[in-house]
mmCIF file with all atom_site columns, C-alpha atoms and ligand atoms in Angstrom:
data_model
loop_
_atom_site.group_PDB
_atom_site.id
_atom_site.type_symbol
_atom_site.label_atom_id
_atom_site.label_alt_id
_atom_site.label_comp_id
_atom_site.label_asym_id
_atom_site.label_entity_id
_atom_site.label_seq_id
_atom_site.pdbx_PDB_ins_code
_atom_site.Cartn_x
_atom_site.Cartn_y
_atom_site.Cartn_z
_atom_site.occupancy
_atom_site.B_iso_or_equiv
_atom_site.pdbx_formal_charge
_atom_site.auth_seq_id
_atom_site.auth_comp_id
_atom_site.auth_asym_id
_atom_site.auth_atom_id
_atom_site.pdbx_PDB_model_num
ATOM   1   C CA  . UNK A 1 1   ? 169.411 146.581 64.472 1.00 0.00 ? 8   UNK A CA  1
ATOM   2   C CA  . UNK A 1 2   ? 172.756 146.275 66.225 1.00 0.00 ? 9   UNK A CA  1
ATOM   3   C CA  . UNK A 1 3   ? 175.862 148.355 65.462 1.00 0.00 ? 10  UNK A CA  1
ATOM   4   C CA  . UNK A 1 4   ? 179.500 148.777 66.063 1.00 0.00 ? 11  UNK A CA  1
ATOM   5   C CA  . UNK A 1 5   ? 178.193 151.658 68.044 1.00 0.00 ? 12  UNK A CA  1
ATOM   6   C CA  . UNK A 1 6   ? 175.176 149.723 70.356 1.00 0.00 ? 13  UNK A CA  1
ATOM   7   C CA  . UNK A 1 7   ? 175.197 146.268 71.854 1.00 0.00 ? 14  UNK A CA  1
ATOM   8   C CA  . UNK A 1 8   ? 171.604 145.340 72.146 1.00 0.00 ? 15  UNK A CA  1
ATOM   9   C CA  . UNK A 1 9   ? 172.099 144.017 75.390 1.00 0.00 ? 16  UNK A CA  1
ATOM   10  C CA  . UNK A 1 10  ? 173.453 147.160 76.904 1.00 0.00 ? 17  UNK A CA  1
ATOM   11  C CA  . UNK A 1 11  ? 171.106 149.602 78.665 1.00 0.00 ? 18  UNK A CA  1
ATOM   12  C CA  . UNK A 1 12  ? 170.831 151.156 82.071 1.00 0.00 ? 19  UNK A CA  1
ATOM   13  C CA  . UNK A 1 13  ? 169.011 149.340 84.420 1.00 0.00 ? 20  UNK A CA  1
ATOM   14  C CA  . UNK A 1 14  ? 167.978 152.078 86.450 1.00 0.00 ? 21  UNK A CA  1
ATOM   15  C CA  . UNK A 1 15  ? 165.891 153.501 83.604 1.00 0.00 ? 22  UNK A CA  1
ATOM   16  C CA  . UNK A 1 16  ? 164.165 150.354 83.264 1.00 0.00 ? 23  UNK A CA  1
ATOM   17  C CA  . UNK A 1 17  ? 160.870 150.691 86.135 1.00 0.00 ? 24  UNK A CA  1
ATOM   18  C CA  . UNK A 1 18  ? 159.767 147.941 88.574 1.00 0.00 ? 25  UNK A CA  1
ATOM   19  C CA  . UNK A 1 19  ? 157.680 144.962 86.218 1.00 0.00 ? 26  UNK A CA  1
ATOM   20  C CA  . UNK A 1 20  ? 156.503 142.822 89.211 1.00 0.00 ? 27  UNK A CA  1
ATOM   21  C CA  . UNK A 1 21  ? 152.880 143.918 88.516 1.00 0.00 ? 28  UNK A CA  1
ATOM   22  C CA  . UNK A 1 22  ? 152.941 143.061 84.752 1.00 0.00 ? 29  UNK A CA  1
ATOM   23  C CA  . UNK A 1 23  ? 151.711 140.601 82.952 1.00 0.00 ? 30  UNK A CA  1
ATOM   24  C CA  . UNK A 1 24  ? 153.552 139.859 79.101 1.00 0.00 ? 31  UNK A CA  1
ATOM   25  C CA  . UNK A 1 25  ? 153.072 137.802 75.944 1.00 0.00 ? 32  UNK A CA  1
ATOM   26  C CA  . UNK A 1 26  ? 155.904 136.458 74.355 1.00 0.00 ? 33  UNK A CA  1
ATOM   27  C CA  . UNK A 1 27  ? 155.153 134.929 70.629 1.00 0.00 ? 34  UNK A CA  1
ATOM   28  C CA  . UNK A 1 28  ? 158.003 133.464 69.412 1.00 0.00 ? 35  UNK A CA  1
ATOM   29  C CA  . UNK A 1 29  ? 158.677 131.737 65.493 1.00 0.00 ? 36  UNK A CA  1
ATOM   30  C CA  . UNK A 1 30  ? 160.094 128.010 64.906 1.00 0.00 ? 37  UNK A CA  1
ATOM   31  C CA  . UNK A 1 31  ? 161.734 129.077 61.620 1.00 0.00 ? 38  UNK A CA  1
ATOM   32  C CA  . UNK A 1 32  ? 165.490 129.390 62.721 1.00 0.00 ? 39  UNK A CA  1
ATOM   33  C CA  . UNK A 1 33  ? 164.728 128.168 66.182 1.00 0.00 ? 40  UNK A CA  1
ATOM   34  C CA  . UNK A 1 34  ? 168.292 127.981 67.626 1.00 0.00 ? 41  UNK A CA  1
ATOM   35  C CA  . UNK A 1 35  ? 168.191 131.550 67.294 1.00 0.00 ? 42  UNK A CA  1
ATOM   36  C CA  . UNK A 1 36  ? 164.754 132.645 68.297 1.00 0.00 ? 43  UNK A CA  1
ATOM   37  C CA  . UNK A 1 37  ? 164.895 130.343 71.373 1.00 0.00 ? 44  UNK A CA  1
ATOM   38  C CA  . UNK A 1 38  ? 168.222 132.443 72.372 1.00 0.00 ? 45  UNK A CA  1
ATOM   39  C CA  . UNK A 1 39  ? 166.563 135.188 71.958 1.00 0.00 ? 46  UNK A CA  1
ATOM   40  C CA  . UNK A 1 40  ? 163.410 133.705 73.739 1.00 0.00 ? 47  UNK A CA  1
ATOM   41  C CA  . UNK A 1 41  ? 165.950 132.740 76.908 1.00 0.00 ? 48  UNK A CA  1
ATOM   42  C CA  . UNK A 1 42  ? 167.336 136.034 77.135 1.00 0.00 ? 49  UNK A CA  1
ATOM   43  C CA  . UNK A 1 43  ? 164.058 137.926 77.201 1.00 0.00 ? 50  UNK A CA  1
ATOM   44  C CA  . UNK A 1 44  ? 162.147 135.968 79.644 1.00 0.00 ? 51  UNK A CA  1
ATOM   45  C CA  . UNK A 1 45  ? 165.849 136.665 81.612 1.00 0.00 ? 52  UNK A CA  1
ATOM   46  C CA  . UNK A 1 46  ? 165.553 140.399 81.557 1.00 0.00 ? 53  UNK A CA  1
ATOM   47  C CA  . UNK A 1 47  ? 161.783 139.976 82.584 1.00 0.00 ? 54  UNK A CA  1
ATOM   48  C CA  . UNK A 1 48  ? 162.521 137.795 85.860 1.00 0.00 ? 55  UNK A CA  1
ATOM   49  C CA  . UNK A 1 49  ? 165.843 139.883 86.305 1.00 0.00 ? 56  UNK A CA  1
ATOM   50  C CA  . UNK A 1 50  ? 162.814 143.569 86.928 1.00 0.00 ? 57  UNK A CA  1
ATOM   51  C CA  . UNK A 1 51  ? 160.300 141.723 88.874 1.00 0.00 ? 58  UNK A CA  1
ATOM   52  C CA  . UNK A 1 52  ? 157.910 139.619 86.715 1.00 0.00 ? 59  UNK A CA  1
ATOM   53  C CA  . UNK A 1 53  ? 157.072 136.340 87.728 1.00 0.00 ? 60  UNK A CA  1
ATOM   54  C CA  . UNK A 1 54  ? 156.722 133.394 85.384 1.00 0.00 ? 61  UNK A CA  1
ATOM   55  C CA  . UNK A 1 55  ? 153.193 133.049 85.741 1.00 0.00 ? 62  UNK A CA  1
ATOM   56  C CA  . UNK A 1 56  ? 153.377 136.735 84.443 1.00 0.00 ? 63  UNK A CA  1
ATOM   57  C CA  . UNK A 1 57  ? 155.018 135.422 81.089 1.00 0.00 ? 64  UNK A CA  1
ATOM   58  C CA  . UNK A 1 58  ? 153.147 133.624 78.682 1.00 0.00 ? 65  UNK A CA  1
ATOM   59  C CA  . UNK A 1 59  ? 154.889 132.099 75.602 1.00 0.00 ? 66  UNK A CA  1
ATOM   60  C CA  . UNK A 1 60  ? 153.311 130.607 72.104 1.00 0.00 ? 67  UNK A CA  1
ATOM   61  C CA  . UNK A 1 61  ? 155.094 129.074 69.461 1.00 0.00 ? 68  UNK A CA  1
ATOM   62  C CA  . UNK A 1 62  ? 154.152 130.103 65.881 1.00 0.00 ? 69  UNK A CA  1
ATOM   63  C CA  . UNK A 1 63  ? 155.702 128.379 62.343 1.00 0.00 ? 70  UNK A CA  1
ATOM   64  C CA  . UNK A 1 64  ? 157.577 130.857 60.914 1.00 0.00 ? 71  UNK A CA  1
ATOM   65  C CA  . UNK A 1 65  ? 158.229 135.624 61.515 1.00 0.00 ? 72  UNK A CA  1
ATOM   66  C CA  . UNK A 1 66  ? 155.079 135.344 58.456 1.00 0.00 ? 73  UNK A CA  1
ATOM   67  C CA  . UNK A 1 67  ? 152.639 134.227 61.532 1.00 0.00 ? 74  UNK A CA  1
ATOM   68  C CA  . UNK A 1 68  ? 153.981 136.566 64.626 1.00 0.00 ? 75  UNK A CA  1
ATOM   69  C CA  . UNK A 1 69  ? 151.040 139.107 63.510 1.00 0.00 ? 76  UNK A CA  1
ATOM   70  C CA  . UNK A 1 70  ? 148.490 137.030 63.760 1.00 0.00 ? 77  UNK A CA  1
ATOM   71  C CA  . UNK A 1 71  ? 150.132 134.897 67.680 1.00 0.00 ? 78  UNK A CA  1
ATOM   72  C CA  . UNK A 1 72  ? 150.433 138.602 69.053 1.00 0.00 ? 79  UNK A CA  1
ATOM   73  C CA  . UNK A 1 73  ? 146.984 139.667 67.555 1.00 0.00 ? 80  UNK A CA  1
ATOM   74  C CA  . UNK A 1 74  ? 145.677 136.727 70.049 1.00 0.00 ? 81  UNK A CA  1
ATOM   75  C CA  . UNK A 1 75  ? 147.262 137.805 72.930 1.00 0.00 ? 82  UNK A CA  1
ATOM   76  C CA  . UNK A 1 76  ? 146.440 141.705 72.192 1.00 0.00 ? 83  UNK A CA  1
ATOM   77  C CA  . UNK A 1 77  ? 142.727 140.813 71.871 1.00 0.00 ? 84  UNK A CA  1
ATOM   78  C CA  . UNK A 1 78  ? 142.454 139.171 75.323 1.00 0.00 ? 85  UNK A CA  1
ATOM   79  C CA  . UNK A 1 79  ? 142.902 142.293 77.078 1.00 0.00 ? 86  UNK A CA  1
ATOM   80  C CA  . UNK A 1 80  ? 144.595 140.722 80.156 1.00 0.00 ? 87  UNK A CA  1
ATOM   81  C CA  . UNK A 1 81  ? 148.591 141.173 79.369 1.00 0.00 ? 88  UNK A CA  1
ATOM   82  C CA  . UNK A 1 82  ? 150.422 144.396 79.562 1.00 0.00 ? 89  UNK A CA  1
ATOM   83  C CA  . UNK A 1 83  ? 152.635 144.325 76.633 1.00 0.00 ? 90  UNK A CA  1
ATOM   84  C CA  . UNK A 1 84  ? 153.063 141.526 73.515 1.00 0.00 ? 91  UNK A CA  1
ATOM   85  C CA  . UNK A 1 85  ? 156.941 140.653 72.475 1.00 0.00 ? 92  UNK A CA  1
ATOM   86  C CA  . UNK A 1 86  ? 157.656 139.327 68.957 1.00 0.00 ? 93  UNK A CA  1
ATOM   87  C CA  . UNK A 1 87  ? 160.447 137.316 68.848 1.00 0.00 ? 94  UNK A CA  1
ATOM   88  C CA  . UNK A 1 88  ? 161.914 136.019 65.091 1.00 0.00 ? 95  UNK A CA  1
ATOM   89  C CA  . UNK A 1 89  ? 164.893 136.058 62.766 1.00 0.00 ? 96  UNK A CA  1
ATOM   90  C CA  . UNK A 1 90  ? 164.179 136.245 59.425 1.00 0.00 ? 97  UNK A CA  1
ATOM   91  C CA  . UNK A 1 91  ? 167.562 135.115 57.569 1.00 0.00 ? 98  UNK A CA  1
ATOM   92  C CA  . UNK A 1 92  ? 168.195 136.644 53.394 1.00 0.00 ? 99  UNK A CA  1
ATOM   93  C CA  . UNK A 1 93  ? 168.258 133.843 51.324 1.00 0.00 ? 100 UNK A CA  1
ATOM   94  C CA  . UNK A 1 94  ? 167.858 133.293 47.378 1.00 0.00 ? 101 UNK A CA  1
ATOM   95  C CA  . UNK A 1 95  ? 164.800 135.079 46.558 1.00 0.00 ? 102 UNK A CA  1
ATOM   96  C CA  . UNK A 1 96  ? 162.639 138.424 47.637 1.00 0.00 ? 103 UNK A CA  1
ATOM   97  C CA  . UNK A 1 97  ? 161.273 136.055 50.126 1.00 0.00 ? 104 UNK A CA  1
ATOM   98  C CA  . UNK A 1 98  ? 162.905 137.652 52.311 1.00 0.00 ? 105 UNK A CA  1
ATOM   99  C CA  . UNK A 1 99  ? 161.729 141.327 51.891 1.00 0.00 ? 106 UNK A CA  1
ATOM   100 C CA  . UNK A 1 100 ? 158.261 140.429 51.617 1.00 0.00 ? 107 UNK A CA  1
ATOM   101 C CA  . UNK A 1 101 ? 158.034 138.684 55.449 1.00 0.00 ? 108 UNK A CA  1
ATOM   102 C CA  . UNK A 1 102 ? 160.113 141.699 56.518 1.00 0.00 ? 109 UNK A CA  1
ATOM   103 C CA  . UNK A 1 103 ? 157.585 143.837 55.037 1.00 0.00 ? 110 UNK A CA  1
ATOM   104 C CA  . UNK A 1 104 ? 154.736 142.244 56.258 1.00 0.00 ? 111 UNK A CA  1
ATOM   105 C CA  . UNK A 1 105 ? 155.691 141.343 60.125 1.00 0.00 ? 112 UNK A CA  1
ATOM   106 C CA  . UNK A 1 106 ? 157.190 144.995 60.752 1.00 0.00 ? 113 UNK A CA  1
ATOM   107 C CA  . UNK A 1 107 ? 154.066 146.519 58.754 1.00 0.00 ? 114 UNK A CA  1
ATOM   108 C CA  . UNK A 1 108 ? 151.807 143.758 60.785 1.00 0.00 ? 115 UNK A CA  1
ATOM   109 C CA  . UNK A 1 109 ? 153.141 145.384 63.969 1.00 0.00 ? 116 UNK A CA  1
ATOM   110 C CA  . UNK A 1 110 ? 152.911 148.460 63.278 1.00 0.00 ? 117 UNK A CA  1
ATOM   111 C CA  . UNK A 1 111 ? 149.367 148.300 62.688 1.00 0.00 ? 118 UNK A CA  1
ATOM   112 C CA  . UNK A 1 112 ? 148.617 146.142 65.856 1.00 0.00 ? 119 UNK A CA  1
ATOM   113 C CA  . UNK A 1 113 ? 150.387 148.981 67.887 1.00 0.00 ? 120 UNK A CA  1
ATOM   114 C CA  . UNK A 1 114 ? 147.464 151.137 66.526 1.00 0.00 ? 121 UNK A CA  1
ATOM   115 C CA  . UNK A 1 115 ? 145.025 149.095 66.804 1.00 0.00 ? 122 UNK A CA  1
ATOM   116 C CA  . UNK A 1 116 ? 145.205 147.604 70.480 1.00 0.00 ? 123 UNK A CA  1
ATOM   117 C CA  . UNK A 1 117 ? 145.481 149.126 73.728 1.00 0.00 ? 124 UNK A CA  1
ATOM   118 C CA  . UNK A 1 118 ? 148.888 147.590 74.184 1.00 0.00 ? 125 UNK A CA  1
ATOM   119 C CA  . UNK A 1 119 ? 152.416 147.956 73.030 1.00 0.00 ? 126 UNK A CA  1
ATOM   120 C CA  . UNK A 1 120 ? 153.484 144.907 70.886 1.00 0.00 ? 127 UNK A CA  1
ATOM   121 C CA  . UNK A 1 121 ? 157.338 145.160 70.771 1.00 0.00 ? 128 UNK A CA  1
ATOM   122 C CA  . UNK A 1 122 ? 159.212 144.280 67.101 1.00 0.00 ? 129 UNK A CA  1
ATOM   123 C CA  . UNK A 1 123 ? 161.974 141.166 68.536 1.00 0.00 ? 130 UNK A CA  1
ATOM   124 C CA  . UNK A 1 124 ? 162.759 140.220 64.999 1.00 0.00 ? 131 UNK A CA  1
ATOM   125 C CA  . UNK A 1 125 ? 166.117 139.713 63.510 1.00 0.00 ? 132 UNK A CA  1
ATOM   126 C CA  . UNK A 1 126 ? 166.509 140.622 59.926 1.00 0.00 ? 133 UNK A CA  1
ATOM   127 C CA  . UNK A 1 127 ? 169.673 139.556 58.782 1.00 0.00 ? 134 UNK A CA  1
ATOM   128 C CA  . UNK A 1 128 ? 171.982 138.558 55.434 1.00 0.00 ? 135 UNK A CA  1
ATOM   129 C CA  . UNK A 1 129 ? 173.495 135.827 57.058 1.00 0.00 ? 136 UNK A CA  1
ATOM   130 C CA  . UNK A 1 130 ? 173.249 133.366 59.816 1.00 0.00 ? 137 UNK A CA  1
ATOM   131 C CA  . UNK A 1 131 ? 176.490 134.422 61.229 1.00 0.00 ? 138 UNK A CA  1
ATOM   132 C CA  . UNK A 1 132 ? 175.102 137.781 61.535 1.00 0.00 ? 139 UNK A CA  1
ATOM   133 C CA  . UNK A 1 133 ? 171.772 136.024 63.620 1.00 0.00 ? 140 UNK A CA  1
ATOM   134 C CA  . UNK A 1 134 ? 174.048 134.308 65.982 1.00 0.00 ? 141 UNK A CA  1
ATOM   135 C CA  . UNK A 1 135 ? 176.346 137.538 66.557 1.00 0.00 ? 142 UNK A CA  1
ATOM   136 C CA  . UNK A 1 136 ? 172.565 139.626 67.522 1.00 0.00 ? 143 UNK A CA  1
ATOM   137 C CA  . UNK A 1 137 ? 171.395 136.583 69.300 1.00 0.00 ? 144 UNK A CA  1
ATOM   138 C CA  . UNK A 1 138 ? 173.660 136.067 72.698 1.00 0.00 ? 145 UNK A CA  1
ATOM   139 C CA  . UNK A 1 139 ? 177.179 137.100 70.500 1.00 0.00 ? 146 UNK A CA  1
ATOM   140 C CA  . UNK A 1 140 ? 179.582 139.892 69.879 1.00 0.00 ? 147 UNK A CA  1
ATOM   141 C CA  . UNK A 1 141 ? 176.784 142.185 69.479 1.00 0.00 ? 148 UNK A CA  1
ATOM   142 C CA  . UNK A 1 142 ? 174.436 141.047 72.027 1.00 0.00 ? 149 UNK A CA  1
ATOM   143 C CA  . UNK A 1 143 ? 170.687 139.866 72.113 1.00 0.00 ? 150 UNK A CA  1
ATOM   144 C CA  . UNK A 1 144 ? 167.735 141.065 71.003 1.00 0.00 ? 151 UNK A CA  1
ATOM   145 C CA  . UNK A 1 145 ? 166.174 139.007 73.238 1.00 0.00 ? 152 UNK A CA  1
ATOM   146 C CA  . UNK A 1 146 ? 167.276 141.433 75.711 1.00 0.00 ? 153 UNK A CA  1
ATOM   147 C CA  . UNK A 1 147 ? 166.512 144.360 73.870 1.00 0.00 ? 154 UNK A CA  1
ATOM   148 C CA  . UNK A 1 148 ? 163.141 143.736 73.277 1.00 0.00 ? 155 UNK A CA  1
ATOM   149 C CA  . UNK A 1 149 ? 162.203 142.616 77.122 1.00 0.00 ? 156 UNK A CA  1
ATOM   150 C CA  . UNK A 1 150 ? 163.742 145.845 78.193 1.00 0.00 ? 157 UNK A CA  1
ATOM   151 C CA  . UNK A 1 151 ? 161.455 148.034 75.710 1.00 0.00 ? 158 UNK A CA  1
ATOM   152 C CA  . UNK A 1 152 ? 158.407 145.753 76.283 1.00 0.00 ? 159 UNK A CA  1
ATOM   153 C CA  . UNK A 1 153 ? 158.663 147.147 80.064 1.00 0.00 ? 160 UNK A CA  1
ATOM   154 C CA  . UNK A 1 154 ? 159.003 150.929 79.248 1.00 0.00 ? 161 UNK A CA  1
ATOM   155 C CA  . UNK A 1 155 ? 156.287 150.404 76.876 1.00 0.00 ? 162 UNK A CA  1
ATOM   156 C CA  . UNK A 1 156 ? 153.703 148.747 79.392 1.00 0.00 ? 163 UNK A CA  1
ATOM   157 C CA  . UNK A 1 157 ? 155.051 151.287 82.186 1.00 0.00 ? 164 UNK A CA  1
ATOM   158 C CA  . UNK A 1 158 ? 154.350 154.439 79.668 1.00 0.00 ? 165 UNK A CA  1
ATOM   159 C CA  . UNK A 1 159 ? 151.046 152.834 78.653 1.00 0.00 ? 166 UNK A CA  1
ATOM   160 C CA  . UNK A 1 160 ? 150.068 152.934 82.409 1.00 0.00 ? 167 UNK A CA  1
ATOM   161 C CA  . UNK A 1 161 ? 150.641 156.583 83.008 1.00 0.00 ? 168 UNK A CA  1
ATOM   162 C CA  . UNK A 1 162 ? 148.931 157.736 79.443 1.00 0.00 ? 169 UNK A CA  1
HETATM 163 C C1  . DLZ B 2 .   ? 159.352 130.483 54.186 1.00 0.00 ? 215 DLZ B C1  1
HETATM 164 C C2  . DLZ B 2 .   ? 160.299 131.162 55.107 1.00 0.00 ? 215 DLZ B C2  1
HETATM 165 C C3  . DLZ B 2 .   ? 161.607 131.476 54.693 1.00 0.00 ? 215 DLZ B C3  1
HETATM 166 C C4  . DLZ B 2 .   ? 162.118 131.168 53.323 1.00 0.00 ? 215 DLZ B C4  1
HETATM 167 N N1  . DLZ B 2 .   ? 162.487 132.027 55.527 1.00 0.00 ? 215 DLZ B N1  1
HETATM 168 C C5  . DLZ B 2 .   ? 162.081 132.340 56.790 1.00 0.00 ? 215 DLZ B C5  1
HETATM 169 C C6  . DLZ B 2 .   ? 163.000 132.946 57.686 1.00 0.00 ? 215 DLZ B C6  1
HETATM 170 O O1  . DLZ B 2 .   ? 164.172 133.188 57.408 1.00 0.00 ? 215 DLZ B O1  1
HETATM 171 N N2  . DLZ B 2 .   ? 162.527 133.260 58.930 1.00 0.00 ? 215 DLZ B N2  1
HETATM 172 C C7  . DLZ B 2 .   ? 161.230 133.021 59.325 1.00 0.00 ? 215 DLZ B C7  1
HETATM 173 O O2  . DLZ B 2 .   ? 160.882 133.355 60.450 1.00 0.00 ? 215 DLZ B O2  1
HETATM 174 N N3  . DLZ B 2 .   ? 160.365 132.422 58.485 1.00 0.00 ? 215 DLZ B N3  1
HETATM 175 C C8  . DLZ B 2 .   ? 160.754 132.063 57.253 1.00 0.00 ? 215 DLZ B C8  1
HETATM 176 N N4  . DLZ B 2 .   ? 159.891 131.457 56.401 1.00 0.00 ? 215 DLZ B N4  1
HETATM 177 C C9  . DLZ B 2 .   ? 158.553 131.064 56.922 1.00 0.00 ? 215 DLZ B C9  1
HETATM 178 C C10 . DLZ B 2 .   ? 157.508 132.176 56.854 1.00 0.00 ? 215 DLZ B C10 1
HETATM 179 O O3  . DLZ B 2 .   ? 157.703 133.110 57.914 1.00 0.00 ? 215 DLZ B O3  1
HETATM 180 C C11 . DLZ B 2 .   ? 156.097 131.551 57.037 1.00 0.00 ? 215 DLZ B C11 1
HETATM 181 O O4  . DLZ B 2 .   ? 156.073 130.737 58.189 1.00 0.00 ? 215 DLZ B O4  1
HETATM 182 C C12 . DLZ B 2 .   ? 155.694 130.710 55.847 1.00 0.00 ? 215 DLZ B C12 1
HETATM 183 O O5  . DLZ B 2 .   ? 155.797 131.453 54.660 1.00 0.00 ? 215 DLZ B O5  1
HETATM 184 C C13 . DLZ B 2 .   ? 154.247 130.193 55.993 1.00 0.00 ? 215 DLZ B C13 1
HETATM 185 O O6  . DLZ B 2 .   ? 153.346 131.282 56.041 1.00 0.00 ? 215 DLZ B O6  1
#
């Protein structure tokens, strides 16, 4: 997550490699969708911006940051994409609903990064407060649109050279 300290749009370009040859997945959730599609238009951004092509990027629409396990497992099984980007923003509200779709997309994740040859990059806002989702999704703290498109690269480039 953002900071005072790190703007999740700021990174050096010239650590990021060439993408033209890559191929990504983007799954992005409905469930706040103002937000997720801002962070949706700011990744596919940062992918054009190193090289890939929009025939390279391939999006799907899932209900709610519950289901992004299950769209990325689908794109990690086909064995034809470089790198799978989760995009959600799960917002706190009255009950542990919250914690318990935190817990299970980051754990779901995790365990697809194991599983799968490919990296499948965590794009998911977990805030108190939809002010807090707006300021990490194109506001005073950036995009983790951004973020995530930048890390899905270095991921796909380091899986190339394992
Ligand atoms: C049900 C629910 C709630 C309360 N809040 C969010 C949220 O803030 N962000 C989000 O992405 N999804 C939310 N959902 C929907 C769940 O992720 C899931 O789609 C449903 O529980 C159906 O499995």
């Amino acid at each position: 997550m953002s900071t005072k300290l790190k703007n999740l749009s700021s990174y050096n370009p010239e650590l990021v490699p060439d993408a033209s040859h890559l191929r990504f997945g983007i799954v992005v959730s409905e469930w706040n969708i103002d937000i997720t599609h801002a962070l949706l238009n700011a990744a596919v951004k940062i992918l054009q911006k190193h090289g890939v092509t929009e025939d390279n990027i391939e999006i799907s629409h899932v209900p709610g940051s519950f289901e992004l396990t299950f769209g990325a497992r689908l794109f990690a099984e086909r064995e034809d994409l470089d790198s799978v980007i989760c995009l959600g923003c799960v917002i706190r509200g009255e009950t542990p609903h919250f914690d318990f779709i935190c817990q299970s997309v980051s754990h779901g994740i995790t365990e697809l990064n194991l599983e799968y040859d490919i990296p499948v990059v965590f794009g998911v806002l977990t805030t108190n407060n939809l002010q807090q989702a707006k300021d990490r999704a194109g506001g005073k703290y950036g995009n983790k649109g951004d973020e995530a498109a930048v890390t899905a690269i270095k991921m796909a480039v380091l899986n190339e050279v394992k």
